[in-house]
Structure formats: C-alpha cells, structure tokens
Short mmCIF file of C-alpha atoms and ligand atoms in Angstrom, two decimals:
data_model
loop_
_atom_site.label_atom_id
_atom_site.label_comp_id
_atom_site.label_asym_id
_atom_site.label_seq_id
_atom_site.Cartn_x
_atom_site.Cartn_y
_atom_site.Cartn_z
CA UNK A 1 0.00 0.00 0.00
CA UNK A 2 1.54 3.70 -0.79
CA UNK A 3 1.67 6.18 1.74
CA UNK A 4 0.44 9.23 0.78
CA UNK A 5 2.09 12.45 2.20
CA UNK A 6 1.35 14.55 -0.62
CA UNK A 7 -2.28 15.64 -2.62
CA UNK A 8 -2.30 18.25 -5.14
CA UNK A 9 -5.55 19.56 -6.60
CA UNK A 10 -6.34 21.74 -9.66
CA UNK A 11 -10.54 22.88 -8.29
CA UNK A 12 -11.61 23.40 -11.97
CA UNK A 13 -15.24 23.53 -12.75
CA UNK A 14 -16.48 26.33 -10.23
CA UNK A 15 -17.67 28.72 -13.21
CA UNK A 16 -19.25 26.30 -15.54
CA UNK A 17 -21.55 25.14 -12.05
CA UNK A 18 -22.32 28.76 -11.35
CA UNK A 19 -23.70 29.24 -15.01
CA UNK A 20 -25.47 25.64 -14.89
CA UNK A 21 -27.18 26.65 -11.32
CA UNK A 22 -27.69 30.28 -11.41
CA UNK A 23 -25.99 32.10 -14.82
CA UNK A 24 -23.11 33.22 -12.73
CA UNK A 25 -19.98 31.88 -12.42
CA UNK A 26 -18.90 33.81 -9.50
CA UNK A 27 -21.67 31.98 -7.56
CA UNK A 28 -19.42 28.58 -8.49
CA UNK A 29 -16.51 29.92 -7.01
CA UNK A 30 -18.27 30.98 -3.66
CA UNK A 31 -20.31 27.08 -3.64
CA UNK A 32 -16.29 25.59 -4.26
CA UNK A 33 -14.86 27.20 -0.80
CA UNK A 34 -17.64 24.90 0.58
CA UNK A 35 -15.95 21.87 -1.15
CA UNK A 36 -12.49 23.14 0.09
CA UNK A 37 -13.71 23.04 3.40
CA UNK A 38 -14.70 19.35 3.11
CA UNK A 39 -11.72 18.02 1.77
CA UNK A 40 -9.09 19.93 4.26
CA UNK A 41 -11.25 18.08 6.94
CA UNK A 42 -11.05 14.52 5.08
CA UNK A 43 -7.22 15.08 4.22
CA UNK A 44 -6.84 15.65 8.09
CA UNK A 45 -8.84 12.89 8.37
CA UNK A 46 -6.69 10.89 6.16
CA UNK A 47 -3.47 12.01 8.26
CA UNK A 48 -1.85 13.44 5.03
CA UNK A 49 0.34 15.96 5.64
CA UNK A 50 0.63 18.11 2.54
CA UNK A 51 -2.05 19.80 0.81
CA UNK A 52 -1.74 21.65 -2.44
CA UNK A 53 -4.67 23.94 -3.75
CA UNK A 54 -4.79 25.81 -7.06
CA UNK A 55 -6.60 28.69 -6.52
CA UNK A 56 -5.14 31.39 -8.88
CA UNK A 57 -2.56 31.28 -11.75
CA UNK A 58 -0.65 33.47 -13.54
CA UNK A 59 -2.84 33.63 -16.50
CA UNK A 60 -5.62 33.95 -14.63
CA UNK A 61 -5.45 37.66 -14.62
CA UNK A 62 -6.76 37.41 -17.80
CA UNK A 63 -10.23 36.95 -16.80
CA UNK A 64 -12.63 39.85 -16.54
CA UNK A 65 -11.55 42.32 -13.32
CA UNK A 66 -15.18 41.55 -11.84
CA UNK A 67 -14.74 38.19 -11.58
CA UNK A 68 -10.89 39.10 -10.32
CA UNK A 69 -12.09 41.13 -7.52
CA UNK A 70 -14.62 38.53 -6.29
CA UNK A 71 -12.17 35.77 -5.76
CA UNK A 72 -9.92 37.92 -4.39
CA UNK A 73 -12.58 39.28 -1.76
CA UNK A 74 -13.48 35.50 -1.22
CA UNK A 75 -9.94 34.55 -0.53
CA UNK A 76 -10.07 37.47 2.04
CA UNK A 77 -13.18 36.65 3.39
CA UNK A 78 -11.80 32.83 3.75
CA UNK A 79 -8.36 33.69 5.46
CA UNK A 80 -10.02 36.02 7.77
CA UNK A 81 -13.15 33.95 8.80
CA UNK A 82 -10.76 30.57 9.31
CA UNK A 83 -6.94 31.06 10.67
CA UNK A 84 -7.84 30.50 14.10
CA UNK A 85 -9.63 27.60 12.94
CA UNK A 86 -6.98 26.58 11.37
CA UNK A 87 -4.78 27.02 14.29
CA UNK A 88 -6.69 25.02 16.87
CA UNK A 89 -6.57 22.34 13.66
CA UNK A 90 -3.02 23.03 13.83
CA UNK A 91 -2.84 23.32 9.97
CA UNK A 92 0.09 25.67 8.90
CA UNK A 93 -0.78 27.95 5.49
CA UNK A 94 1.43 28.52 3.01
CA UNK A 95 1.30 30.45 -0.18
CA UNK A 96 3.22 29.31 -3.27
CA UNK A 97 3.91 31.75 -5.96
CA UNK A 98 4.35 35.57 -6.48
CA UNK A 99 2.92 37.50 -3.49
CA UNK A 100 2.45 40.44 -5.44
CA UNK A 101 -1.36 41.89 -5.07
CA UNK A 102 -2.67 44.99 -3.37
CA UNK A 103 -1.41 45.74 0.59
CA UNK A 104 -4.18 44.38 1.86
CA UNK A 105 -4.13 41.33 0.56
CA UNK A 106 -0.46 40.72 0.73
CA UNK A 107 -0.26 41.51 4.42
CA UNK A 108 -3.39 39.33 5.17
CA UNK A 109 -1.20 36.41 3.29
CA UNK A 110 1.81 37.20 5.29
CA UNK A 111 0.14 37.42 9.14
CA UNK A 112 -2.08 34.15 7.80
CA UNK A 113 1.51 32.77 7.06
CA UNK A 114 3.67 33.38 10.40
CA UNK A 115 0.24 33.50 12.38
CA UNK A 116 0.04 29.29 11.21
CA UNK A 117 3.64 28.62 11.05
CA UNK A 118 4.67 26.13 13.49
CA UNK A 119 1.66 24.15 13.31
CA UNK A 120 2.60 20.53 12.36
CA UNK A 121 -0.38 18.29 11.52
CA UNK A 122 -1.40 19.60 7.86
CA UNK A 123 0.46 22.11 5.26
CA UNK A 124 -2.20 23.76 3.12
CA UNK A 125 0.26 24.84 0.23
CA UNK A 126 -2.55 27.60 -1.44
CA UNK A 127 -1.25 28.58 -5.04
CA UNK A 128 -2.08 32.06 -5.93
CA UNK A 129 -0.72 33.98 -8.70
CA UNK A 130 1.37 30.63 -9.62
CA UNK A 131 2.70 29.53 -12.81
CA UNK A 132 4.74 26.85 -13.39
CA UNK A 133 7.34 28.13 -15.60
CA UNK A 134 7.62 30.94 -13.75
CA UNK A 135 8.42 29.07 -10.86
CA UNK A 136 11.17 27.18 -12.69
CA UNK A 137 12.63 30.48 -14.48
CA UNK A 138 12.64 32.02 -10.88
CA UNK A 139 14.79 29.39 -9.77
CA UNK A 140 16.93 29.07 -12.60
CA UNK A 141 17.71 33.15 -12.17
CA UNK A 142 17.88 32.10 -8.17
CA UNK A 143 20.62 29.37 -8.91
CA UNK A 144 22.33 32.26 -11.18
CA UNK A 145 22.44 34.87 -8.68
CA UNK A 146 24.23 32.17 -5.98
CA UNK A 147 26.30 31.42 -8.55
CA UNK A 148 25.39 27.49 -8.19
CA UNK A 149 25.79 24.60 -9.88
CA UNK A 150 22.38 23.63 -11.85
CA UNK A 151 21.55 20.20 -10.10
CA UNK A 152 18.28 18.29 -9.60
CA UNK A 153 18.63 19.17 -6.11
CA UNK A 154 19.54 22.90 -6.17
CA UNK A 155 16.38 23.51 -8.58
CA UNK A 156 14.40 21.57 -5.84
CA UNK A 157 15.85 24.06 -3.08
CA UNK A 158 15.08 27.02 -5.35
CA UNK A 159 11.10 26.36 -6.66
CA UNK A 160 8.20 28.13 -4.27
CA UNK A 161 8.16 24.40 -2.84
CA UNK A 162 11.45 24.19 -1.15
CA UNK A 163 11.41 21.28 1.43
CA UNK A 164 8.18 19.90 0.55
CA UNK A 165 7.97 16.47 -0.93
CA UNK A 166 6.95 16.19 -4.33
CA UNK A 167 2.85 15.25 -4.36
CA UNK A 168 2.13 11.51 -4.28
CA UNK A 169 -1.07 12.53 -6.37
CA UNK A 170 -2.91 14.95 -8.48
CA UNK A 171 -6.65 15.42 -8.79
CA UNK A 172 -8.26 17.72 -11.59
CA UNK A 173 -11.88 18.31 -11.57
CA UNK A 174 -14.15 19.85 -14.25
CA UNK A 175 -13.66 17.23 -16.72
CA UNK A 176 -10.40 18.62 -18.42
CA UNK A 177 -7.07 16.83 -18.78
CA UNK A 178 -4.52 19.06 -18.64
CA UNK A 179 -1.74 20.36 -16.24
CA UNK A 180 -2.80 24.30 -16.54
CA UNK A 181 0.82 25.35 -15.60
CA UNK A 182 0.61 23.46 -12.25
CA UNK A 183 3.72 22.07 -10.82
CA UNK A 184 5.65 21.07 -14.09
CA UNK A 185 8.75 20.10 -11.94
CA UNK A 186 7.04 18.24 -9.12
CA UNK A 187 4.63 16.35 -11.09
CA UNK A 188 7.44 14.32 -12.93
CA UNK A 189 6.43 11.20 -10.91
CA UNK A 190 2.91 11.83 -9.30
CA UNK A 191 -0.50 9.69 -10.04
CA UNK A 192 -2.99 12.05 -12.01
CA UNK A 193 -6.37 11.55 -11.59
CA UNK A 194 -8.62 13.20 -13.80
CA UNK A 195 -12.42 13.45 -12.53
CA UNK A 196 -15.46 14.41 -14.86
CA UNK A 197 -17.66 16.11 -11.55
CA UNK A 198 -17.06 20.25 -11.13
CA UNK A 199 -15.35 21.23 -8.15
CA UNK A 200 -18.27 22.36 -6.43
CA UNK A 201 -19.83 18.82 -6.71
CA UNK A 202 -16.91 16.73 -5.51
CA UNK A 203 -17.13 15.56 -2.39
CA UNK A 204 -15.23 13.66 0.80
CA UNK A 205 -16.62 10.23 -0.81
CA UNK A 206 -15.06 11.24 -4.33
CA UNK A 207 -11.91 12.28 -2.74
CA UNK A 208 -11.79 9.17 -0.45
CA UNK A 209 -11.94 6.37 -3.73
CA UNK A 210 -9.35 8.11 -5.36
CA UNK A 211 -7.31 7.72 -2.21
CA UNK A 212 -7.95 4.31 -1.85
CA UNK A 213 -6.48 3.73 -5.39
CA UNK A 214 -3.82 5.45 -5.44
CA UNK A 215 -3.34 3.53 -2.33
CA UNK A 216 -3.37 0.19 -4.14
CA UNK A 217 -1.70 1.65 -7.38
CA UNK A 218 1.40 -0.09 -8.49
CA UNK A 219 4.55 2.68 -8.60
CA UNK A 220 7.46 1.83 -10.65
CA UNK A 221 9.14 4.94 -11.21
CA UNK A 222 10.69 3.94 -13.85
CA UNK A 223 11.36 0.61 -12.74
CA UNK A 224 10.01 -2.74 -13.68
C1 FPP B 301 -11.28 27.02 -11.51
O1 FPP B 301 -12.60 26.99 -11.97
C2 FPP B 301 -11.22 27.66 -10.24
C3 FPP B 301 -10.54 28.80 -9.97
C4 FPP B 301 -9.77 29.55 -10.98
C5 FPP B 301 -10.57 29.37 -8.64
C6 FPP B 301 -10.54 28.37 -7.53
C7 FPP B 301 -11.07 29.07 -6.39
C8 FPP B 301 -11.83 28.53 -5.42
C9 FPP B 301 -12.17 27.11 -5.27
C10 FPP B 301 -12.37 29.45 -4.40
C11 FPP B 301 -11.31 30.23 -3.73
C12 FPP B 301 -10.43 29.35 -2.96
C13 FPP B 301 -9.90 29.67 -1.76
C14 FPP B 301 -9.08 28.65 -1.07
C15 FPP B 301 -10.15 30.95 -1.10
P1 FPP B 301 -12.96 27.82 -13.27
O2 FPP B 301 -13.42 29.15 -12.85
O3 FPP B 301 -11.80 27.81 -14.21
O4 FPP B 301 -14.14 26.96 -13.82
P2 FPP B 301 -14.56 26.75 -15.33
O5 FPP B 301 -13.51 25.84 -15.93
O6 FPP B 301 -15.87 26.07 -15.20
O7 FPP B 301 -14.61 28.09 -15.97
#
C-alpha cells in the first residue's frame, strides 16, 4: 500500500456550475470554498500531511476584473473567517507563488503565514498567482544569482516548494485533462487523476476512492 504524504488539486469547474445553477460563475466559485472546506477536513482525516490547492494562476489575470475582484474578496473573506480555525486544527498555510497583489491582501497572506507557522499536523500549500514556468525560471535566475551549480537538487531548493515532498497525487476536476501550468517540476512522478464532476460537486466520498487507489496503485518509477 503507498503512503500518501502529498495531494495536489487543480478545483476546476467552479464557473461552468455557477452558469449551470444560477448564470453566474462567480456563484461557483463561492459554492467551491464549501468543497475546500470538506476536503481539508477529510485530508486531516486521512493524516496526510501536505495539501496543495490551485486557486489562482498566472494567467488567470486574464479573466474579466469583476470576476478578479470577487475571488480575491473570497480569498479574504476565507483567510479572515478561518486562521484560528486553522490554528486550533493546527494546519500551517502557506502560499506558493508571487505575493504580489494589493497591501491588503499581501499583508493578510503574510500574518495568515507566520500566524500558522509552526503548526505541524497539515500544510495547506494555497497557489495564488502561480505559474509553473515561472516558478522554474525564478529558480533558474535564483541558482544564477548564488552562482550554483544547476543540479536536480539545487532547482528543488530554489522552486516556491522548497522542502516539501513532491505530491504523491494529483486530482483535476471539471472534466479537463490538462496540467494548466501546475507544478511542471514536481509532477514528474505523481499519479494524475482526472475526474469528470465540477469542483463544487466533488465531495469527501469522491476524494476518499481516489485515495484508496492510489493507495493500491502499483509505482514503478521507472522501474520494472
Ligand atoms: C477554476 O474553476 C477555479 C478557480 C480559478 C478558482 C478556484 C477558487 C476557489 C475554489 C475558491 C477560492 C479558494 C480559496 C481557497 C479561497 P474555473 O473558474 O476555471 O471553472 P470553469 O472551468 O468552469 O470556468
């Protein structure tokens, strides 16, 4: 049986369910925090440790400022409403990619981030304003500066997910199979699972099959 220590996610699907229920896609968005909520509790639940959530990329500025401003206000709304929840969970927050919004948000991020920081029993990695090359061209100009040697292990040490082991497994929702820019480096080796429900739909009994077979899945990395 694999351990699992590791679960990336890529929460597609909130817009098209806000159009399907009620013509508006920012109402998907608010209906997914719900199923974020659930599956923080079942990963605790499941004792894994890591926890990586795509929430905003780097080419999702590219969507109208309205819907921008909404997710933005959730995530605010979200951080403020749960850190000391997630502190008597003793779940530690951190943000992966380019903390570069307004003030406000920024310093929210930062005081979620050192408010959470020694707690030990879950990591919730949150990806905002993350792109994968980015993250890799960061590094590579990180390596440069240091005046480093380009190994596997120094680009490791030099990505947004510095001392965090690589995810076990992926999960995309919404019915799309693609990697969206998400962890090009640290996927290499991971189990993808792609699932046809929109985020907003998928729930703890979803999230626990796919657990169970990964659990059972045969790993070879590269071996026979
Ligand atoms: C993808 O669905 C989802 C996003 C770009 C945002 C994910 C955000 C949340 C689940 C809520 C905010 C999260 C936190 C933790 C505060 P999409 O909009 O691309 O859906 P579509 O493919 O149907 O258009």
């Amino acid at each position: 049986m694999n351990h699992i220590k590791h679960v990336a996610i890529i929460m597609d699907g909130n817009g098209r369910w806000g159009i399907k229920h009620k013509n508006s896609r920012n109402l998907g968005h608010k209906e997914g925090i719900k199923t974020v909520e659930k599956i923080i509790k079942s990963t605790i639940k499941n004792k894994i440790k890591y926890l990586t959530l795509y929430a905003f990329s780097t080419e999702n500025w590219k969507r109208p400022k309205k819907e921008i401003n909404f997710l933005f206000n959730l995530l605010e709304i979200f951080l403020t409403s749960k850190i000391s929840e997630f502190n008597k969970q003793k779940i530690r927050l951190k943000i992966i990619g380019k903390k570069n919004f307004s003030n406000k948000i920024n310093n929210l991020l930062n005081k979620s981030e050192k408010k959470t920081f020694n707690n030990k029993r879950l990591q919730i990695n949150l990806a905002l304003n993350y792109g994968s090359k980015n993250e890799i061209i960061n590094a590579f100009n990180l390596i440069l500066k240091n005046n480093i040697k380009i190994t596997e292990q120094s680009i490791k040490n030099s990505l947004f997910t510095k001392n965090i082991p690589d995810p076990d497994l992926l999960i995309r929702t919404g019915n799309t199979k693609r990697l969206s820019n998400f962890l090009l480096w640290q996927l290499a080796y991971s189990e993808i699972f792609f699932v046809k429900k929109l985020w907003p739909d998928f729930n703890e009994k979803d999230y626990n099959k796919i657990l169970v077979k990964f659990k059972k899945t045969k790993r070879n990395f590269g071996n026979i």
